[in-house]
C-alpha cells in the first residue's frame, strides 16, 4: 500500500524531532562531563548547541528529500493520469527547451552563491526543467498503444540528452557555489576583525549547499529510472 505524502512528511518530522533530541542530549552529556572536569559552564552550552545544530541540519536535509519525493510523485502521477485519460499521443506540451536553457544560463550567471536563498531558487528552477522534460517524455510515450506513430528511439535519445545537459548544469552550479563559499570562508578567517557570526553563517551556507549533492543524486536517480522505464530498449 502506497503511503500518502502527508504521512511520509509526518513520519519524517517525527524522526527529525527524535534525532534532534538524541543529538542534543548526547552532546549535552559530553559537554556536562567536560564542564565538570574544567569547572566551567561553557562546555555544557557548547555541547548542547552543537548537538541541536547538527540535529536541525539533518532534519532540514531529511525534510527536503521527503518533500522532493512527494512532489515528484504527485507531478508524475497527475501527468500520466491526464495523458491516459486524453488518449491522444499527438498532443505535445508547449516546451521550448533551448529557450528555457538559455534563460537558465543567463540567470545562473547572476546567482550570488553567498546568498543561500538565491542559490536554492536557481537550483529549483533548473530542477523544474527536468520535470518539464519528463512530462514531455510521458506525453510522447504514455504507453505502447498510444505511441505507435512516434519515433521512440529518436524521442528517447533526445530526452536523455536533455536530462544529461541539465544534470551537468546543476552539478556545475553546486560545485561552483561550493568553491565560492570555501573561498569566502578562507577570506573571512584571514581577516582578524571578521565577526565570528559571519564565519558561522558562511559555514552554514556551505553545509547547506553541499547537502544539495545528496538531493541531486536522488533527483538524477528518479529521472534516470523514468527514462529507463520508457526507453530501456532504445538507449
mmCIF file of C-alpha atoms in Angstrom:
data_model
loop_
_atom_site.group_PDB
_atom_site.id
_atom_site.type_symbol
_atom_site.label_atom_id
_atom_site.label_comp_id
_atom_site.label_asym_id
_atom_site.label_seq_id
_atom_site.Cartn_x
_atom_site.Cartn_y
_atom_site.Cartn_z
ATOM 1 C CA UNK A 1 0.000 0.000 0.000
ATOM 2 C CA UNK A 2 1.406 3.369 -1.008
ATOM 3 C CA UNK A 3 1.629 5.904 1.782
ATOM 4 C CA UNK A 4 0.227 9.356 1.316
ATOM 5 C CA UNK A 5 2.740 12.156 1.044
ATOM 6 C CA UNK A 6 1.295 13.759 4.196
ATOM 7 C CA UNK A 7 2.021 10.584 6.161
ATOM 8 C CA UNK A 8 5.573 10.438 4.838
ATOM 9 C CA UNK A 9 6.204 14.056 5.793
ATOM 10 C CA UNK A 10 4.713 13.420 9.230
ATOM 11 C CA UNK A 11 6.969 10.406 9.781
ATOM 12 C CA UNK A 12 9.976 12.399 8.621
ATOM 13 C CA UNK A 13 9.098 15.192 11.045
ATOM 14 C CA UNK A 14 8.795 12.695 13.915
ATOM 15 C CA UNK A 15 12.206 11.254 13.051
ATOM 16 C CA UNK A 16 13.617 14.770 12.972
ATOM 17 C CA UNK A 17 12.378 15.510 16.484
ATOM 18 C CA UNK A 18 13.750 12.232 17.825
ATOM 19 C CA UNK A 19 17.111 12.642 16.110
ATOM 20 C CA UNK A 20 17.471 16.254 17.260
ATOM 21 C CA UNK A 21 16.603 15.320 20.842
ATOM 22 C CA UNK A 22 19.105 12.441 20.870
ATOM 23 C CA UNK A 23 21.892 14.559 19.423
ATOM 24 C CA UNK A 24 21.180 17.406 21.839
ATOM 25 C CA UNK A 25 21.144 15.101 24.878
ATOM 26 C CA UNK A 26 24.240 13.180 23.763
ATOM 27 C CA UNK A 27 26.288 16.278 23.015
ATOM 28 C CA UNK A 28 24.969 17.940 26.175
ATOM 29 C CA UNK A 29 26.086 14.955 28.247
ATOM 30 C CA UNK A 30 29.583 15.177 26.817
ATOM 31 C CA UNK A 31 29.557 18.907 27.483
ATOM 32 C CA UNK A 32 28.405 18.298 31.059
ATOM 33 C CA UNK A 33 31.305 15.926 31.672
ATOM 34 C CA UNK A 34 33.737 18.441 30.200
ATOM 35 C CA UNK A 35 32.184 21.196 32.315
ATOM 36 C CA UNK A 36 32.685 19.119 35.447
ATOM 37 C CA UNK A 37 36.305 18.441 34.537
ATOM 38 C CA UNK A 38 37.222 22.024 33.672
ATOM 39 C CA UNK A 39 34.804 23.553 36.195
ATOM 40 C CA UNK A 40 33.377 25.857 33.549
ATOM 41 C CA UNK A 41 29.854 26.078 32.167
ATOM 42 C CA UNK A 42 30.683 26.882 28.559
ATOM 43 C CA UNK A 43 31.434 23.236 27.519
ATOM 44 C CA UNK A 44 27.887 22.301 28.538
ATOM 45 C CA UNK A 45 26.259 25.033 26.456
ATOM 46 C CA UNK A 46 28.666 24.402 23.608
ATOM 47 C CA UNK A 47 27.741 20.717 23.573
ATOM 48 C CA UNK A 48 24.012 21.432 23.699
ATOM 49 C CA UNK A 49 24.328 23.985 20.906
ATOM 50 C CA UNK A 50 26.366 21.694 18.678
ATOM 51 C CA UNK A 51 24.003 18.760 19.209
ATOM 52 C CA UNK A 52 20.953 20.871 18.497
ATOM 53 C CA UNK A 53 22.598 22.400 15.420
ATOM 54 C CA UNK A 54 23.522 19.008 13.968
ATOM 55 C CA UNK A 55 20.003 17.754 14.600
ATOM 56 C CA UNK A 56 18.433 20.728 12.838
ATOM 57 C CA UNK A 57 20.816 20.358 9.872
ATOM 58 C CA UNK A 58 19.947 16.666 9.470
ATOM 59 C CA UNK A 59 16.264 17.453 9.891
ATOM 60 C CA UNK A 60 16.358 20.061 7.161
ATOM 61 C CA UNK A 61 18.102 17.642 4.818
ATOM 62 C CA UNK A 62 15.601 14.823 5.502
ATOM 63 C CA UNK A 63 12.596 17.113 5.115
ATOM 64 C CA UNK A 64 13.903 18.390 1.786
ATOM 65 C CA UNK A 65 14.374 14.841 0.467
ATOM 66 C CA UNK A 66 10.906 13.814 1.645
ATOM 67 C CA UNK A 67 9.351 16.888 0.050
ATOM 68 C CA UNK A 68 11.090 16.232 -3.270
ATOM 69 C CA UNK A 69 9.885 12.622 -3.234
ATOM 70 C CA UNK A 70 6.257 13.542 -2.616
ATOM 71 C CA UNK A 71 6.331 16.476 -5.036
ATOM 72 C CA UNK A 72 7.798 14.480 -7.926
ATOM 73 C CA UNK A 73 5.485 11.519 -7.297
ATOM 74 C CA UNK A 74 2.452 13.797 -7.424
ATOM 75 C CA UNK A 75 3.663 15.533 -10.580
ATOM 76 C CA UNK A 76 4.353 12.286 -12.422
ATOM 77 C CA UNK A 77 1.066 10.677 -11.370
ATOM 78 C CA UNK A 78 -1.001 13.690 -12.371
ATOM 79 C CA UNK A 79 0.710 13.993 -15.757
ATOM 80 C CA UNK A 80 0.296 10.288 -16.512
ATOM 81 C CA UNK A 81 -3.344 10.366 -15.469
ATOM 82 C CA UNK A 82 -4.048 13.330 -17.716
ATOM 83 C CA UNK A 83 -2.342 11.637 -20.656
ATOM 84 C CA UNK A 84 -4.104 8.311 -20.190
ATOM 85 C CA UNK A 85 -7.491 9.998 -19.909
ATOM 86 C CA UNK A 86 -6.984 12.066 -23.012
ATOM 87 C CA UNK A 87 -5.771 9.084 -25.058
ATOM 88 C CA UNK A 88 -4.143 11.461 -27.509
ATOM 89 C CA UNK A 89 -0.454 10.932 -28.212
ATOM 90 C CA UNK A 90 -0.338 13.696 -30.781
ATOM 91 C CA UNK A 91 -0.736 16.442 -28.202
ATOM 92 C CA UNK A 92 2.695 17.786 -27.299
ATOM 93 C CA UNK A 93 3.409 20.166 -24.424
ATOM 94 C CA UNK A 94 4.476 23.693 -25.227
ATOM 95 C CA UNK A 95 8.075 23.240 -24.168
ATOM 96 C CA UNK A 96 10.909 25.214 -25.717
ATOM 97 C CA UNK A 97 13.971 23.554 -24.205
ATOM 98 C CA UNK A 98 16.513 25.837 -25.857
ATOM 99 C CA UNK A 99 14.722 28.947 -24.681
ATOM 100 C CA UNK A 100 14.453 27.660 -21.114
ATOM 101 C CA UNK A 101 18.093 26.591 -21.163
ATOM 102 C CA UNK A 102 19.220 29.999 -22.409
ATOM 103 C CA UNK A 103 17.203 31.802 -19.752
ATOM 104 C CA UNK A 104 18.507 29.462 -17.059
ATOM 105 C CA UNK A 105 22.081 30.068 -18.207
ATOM 106 C CA UNK A 106 21.604 33.838 -18.007
ATOM 107 C CA UNK A 107 20.035 33.588 -14.549
ATOM 108 C CA UNK A 108 22.773 31.231 -13.384
ATOM 109 C CA UNK A 109 25.487 33.741 -14.266
ATOM 110 C CA UNK A 110 23.800 36.293 -11.996
ATOM 111 C CA UNK A 111 23.432 33.981 -8.994
ATOM 112 C CA UNK A 112 25.120 35.163 -5.807
ATOM 113 C CA UNK A 113 26.471 31.930 -4.340
ATOM 114 C CA UNK A 114 26.906 33.592 -0.954
ATOM 115 C CA UNK A 115 23.136 34.094 -0.846
ATOM 116 C CA UNK A 116 21.687 30.698 0.087
ATOM 117 C CA UNK A 117 18.128 31.586 -0.919
ATOM 118 C CA UNK A 118 19.259 32.828 -4.338
ATOM 119 C CA UNK A 119 21.231 29.622 -4.881
ATOM 120 C CA UNK A 120 18.308 27.408 -3.850
ATOM 121 C CA UNK A 121 15.924 29.360 -6.078
ATOM 122 C CA UNK A 122 18.197 28.907 -9.093
ATOM 123 C CA UNK A 123 18.650 25.210 -8.380
ATOM 124 C CA UNK A 124 14.891 24.791 -8.064
ATOM 125 C CA UNK A 125 14.378 26.412 -11.476
ATOM 126 C CA UNK A 126 16.863 24.014 -13.053
ATOM 127 C CA UNK A 127 15.125 21.033 -11.458
ATOM 128 C CA UNK A 128 11.783 22.256 -12.747
ATOM 129 C CA UNK A 129 13.171 21.975 -16.273
ATOM 130 C CA UNK A 130 13.797 18.292 -15.506
ATOM 131 C CA UNK A 131 10.111 17.953 -14.635
ATOM 132 C CA UNK A 132 9.158 19.520 -17.970
ATOM 133 C CA UNK A 133 11.455 17.132 -19.828
ATOM 134 C CA UNK A 134 9.923 14.112 -18.091
ATOM 135 C CA UNK A 135 6.457 15.447 -18.828
ATOM 136 C CA UNK A 136 7.457 15.652 -22.481
ATOM 137 C CA UNK A 137 8.554 12.010 -22.293
ATOM 138 C CA UNK A 138 5.311 10.904 -20.635
ATOM 139 C CA UNK A 139 3.294 12.778 -23.244
ATOM 140 C CA UNK A 140 5.205 11.373 -26.210
ATOM 141 C CA UNK A 141 5.388 7.797 -24.889
ATOM 142 C CA UNK A 142 2.499 7.343 -22.432
ATOM 143 C CA UNK A 143 2.063 3.660 -23.301
ATOM 144 C CA UNK A 144 2.655 1.147 -26.080
ATOM 145 C CA UNK A 145 -0.819 1.596 -27.560
ATOM 146 C CA UNK A 146 -0.623 5.397 -27.652
ATOM 147 C CA UNK A 147 2.891 5.700 -29.106
ATOM 148 C CA UNK A 148 2.659 3.650 -32.305
ATOM 149 C CA UNK A 149 3.288 6.631 -34.591
ATOM 150 C CA UNK A 150 6.138 8.068 -32.530
ATOM 151 C CA UNK A 151 9.819 7.545 -33.357
ATOM 152 C CA UNK A 152 10.577 6.135 -29.927
ATOM 153 C CA UNK A 153 14.309 5.812 -30.413
ATOM 154 C CA UNK A 154 14.762 9.404 -31.521
ATOM 155 C CA UNK A 155 12.492 10.740 -28.781
ATOM 156 C CA UNK A 156 14.263 8.711 -26.093
ATOM 157 C CA UNK A 157 17.697 9.847 -27.213
ATOM 158 C CA UNK A 158 16.534 13.460 -27.318
ATOM 159 C CA UNK A 159 15.022 13.259 -23.836
ATOM 160 C CA UNK A 160 18.096 11.561 -22.410
ATOM 161 C CA UNK A 161 20.386 14.203 -23.915
ATOM 162 C CA UNK A 162 18.294 16.996 -22.394
ATOM 163 C CA UNK A 163 18.314 15.367 -18.964
ATOM 164 C CA UNK A 164 22.073 14.862 -19.156
ATOM 165 C CA UNK A 165 22.535 18.527 -20.087
ATOM 166 C CA UNK A 166 20.507 19.664 -17.079
ATOM 167 C CA UNK A 167 22.306 17.247 -14.773
ATOM 168 C CA UNK A 168 25.678 18.696 -15.772
ATOM 169 C CA UNK A 169 24.420 22.271 -15.356
ATOM 170 C CA UNK A 170 23.083 21.599 -11.860
ATOM 171 C CA UNK A 171 26.252 19.841 -10.747
ATOM 172 C CA UNK A 172 28.362 22.679 -12.134
ATOM 173 C CA UNK A 173 26.237 25.230 -10.279
ATOM 174 C CA UNK A 174 26.522 23.350 -6.984
ATOM 175 C CA UNK A 175 30.275 22.867 -7.322
ATOM 176 C CA UNK A 176 30.781 26.494 -8.359
ATOM 177 C CA UNK A 177 28.914 27.740 -5.292
ATOM 178 C CA UNK A 178 30.800 25.325 -3.038
ATOM 179 C CA UNK A 179 34.084 26.721 -4.344
ATOM 180 C CA UNK A 180 32.924 30.316 -3.881
ATOM 181 C CA UNK A 181 31.800 29.716 -0.309
ATOM 182 C CA UNK A 182 35.008 27.893 0.576
ATOM 183 C CA UNK A 183 36.966 30.866 -0.742
ATOM 184 C CA UNK A 184 34.729 33.231 1.237
ATOM 185 C CA UNK A 185 35.309 31.293 4.473
ATOM 186 C CA UNK A 186 39.062 31.308 3.875
ATOM 187 C CA UNK A 187 38.949 35.067 3.291
ATOM 188 C CA UNK A 188 36.941 35.681 6.468
ATOM 189 C CA UNK A 189 39.363 33.624 8.535
ATOM 190 C CA UNK A 190 42.273 35.684 7.273
ATOM 191 C CA UNK A 191 40.553 38.876 8.362
ATOM 192 C CA UNK A 192 41.472 39.369 12.004
ATOM 193 C CA UNK A 193 38.438 41.540 12.700
ATOM 194 C CA UNK A 194 35.907 39.353 10.898
ATOM 195 C CA UNK A 195 32.928 38.682 13.221
ATOM 196 C CA UNK A 196 32.635 35.077 14.359
ATOM 197 C CA UNK A 197 28.964 35.155 13.387
ATOM 198 C CA UNK A 198 29.853 35.891 9.759
ATOM 199 C CA UNK A 199 32.148 32.870 9.652
ATOM 200 C CA UNK A 200 29.471 30.635 11.158
ATOM 201 C CA UNK A 201 26.868 31.885 8.692
ATOM 202 C CA UNK A 202 29.241 31.216 5.815
ATOM 203 C CA UNK A 203 29.917 27.709 7.134
ATOM 204 C CA UNK A 204 26.180 27.017 7.445
ATOM 205 C CA UNK A 205 25.649 28.213 3.873
ATOM 206 C CA UNK A 206 28.439 25.946 2.643
ATOM 207 C CA UNK A 207 26.993 22.999 4.571
ATOM 208 C CA UNK A 208 23.533 23.573 3.076
ATOM 209 C CA UNK A 209 24.921 23.804 -0.461
ATOM 210 C CA UNK A 210 26.924 20.612 -0.001
ATOM 211 C CA UNK A 211 23.782 18.817 1.170
ATOM 212 C CA UNK A 212 22.258 19.544 -2.238
ATOM 213 C CA UNK A 213 24.683 16.990 -3.674
ATOM 214 C CA UNK A 214 22.722 14.269 -1.871
ATOM 215 C CA UNK A 215 19.412 15.690 -3.060
ATOM 216 C CA UNK A 216 20.793 15.886 -6.581
ATOM 217 C CA UNK A 217 21.655 12.189 -6.567
ATOM 218 C CA UNK A 218 18.024 11.425 -5.681
ATOM 219 C CA UNK A 219 16.689 13.697 -8.437
ATOM 220 C CA UNK A 220 19.017 12.141 -11.016
ATOM 221 C CA UNK A 221 18.159 8.618 -9.929
ATOM 222 C CA UNK A 222 14.433 9.234 -10.308
ATOM 223 C CA UNK A 223 14.864 10.886 -13.712
ATOM 224 C CA UNK A 224 17.048 8.047 -14.973
ATOM 225 C CA UNK A 225 14.522 5.497 -13.744
ATOM 226 C CA UNK A 226 11.699 7.290 -15.567
ATOM 227 C CA UNK A 227 13.692 7.262 -18.812
ATOM 228 C CA UNK A 228 14.753 3.651 -18.330
ATOM 229 C CA UNK A 229 11.157 2.511 -17.825
ATOM 230 C CA UNK A 230 10.123 4.066 -21.150
ATOM 231 C CA UNK A 231 13.312 3.791 -23.188
ATOM 232 C CA UNK A 232 15.365 0.826 -21.982
ATOM 233 C CA UNK A 233 15.318 -0.779 -25.445
ATOM 234 C CA UNK A 234 16.487 2.387 -27.216
ATOM 235 C CA UNK A 235 19.405 3.595 -25.064
#
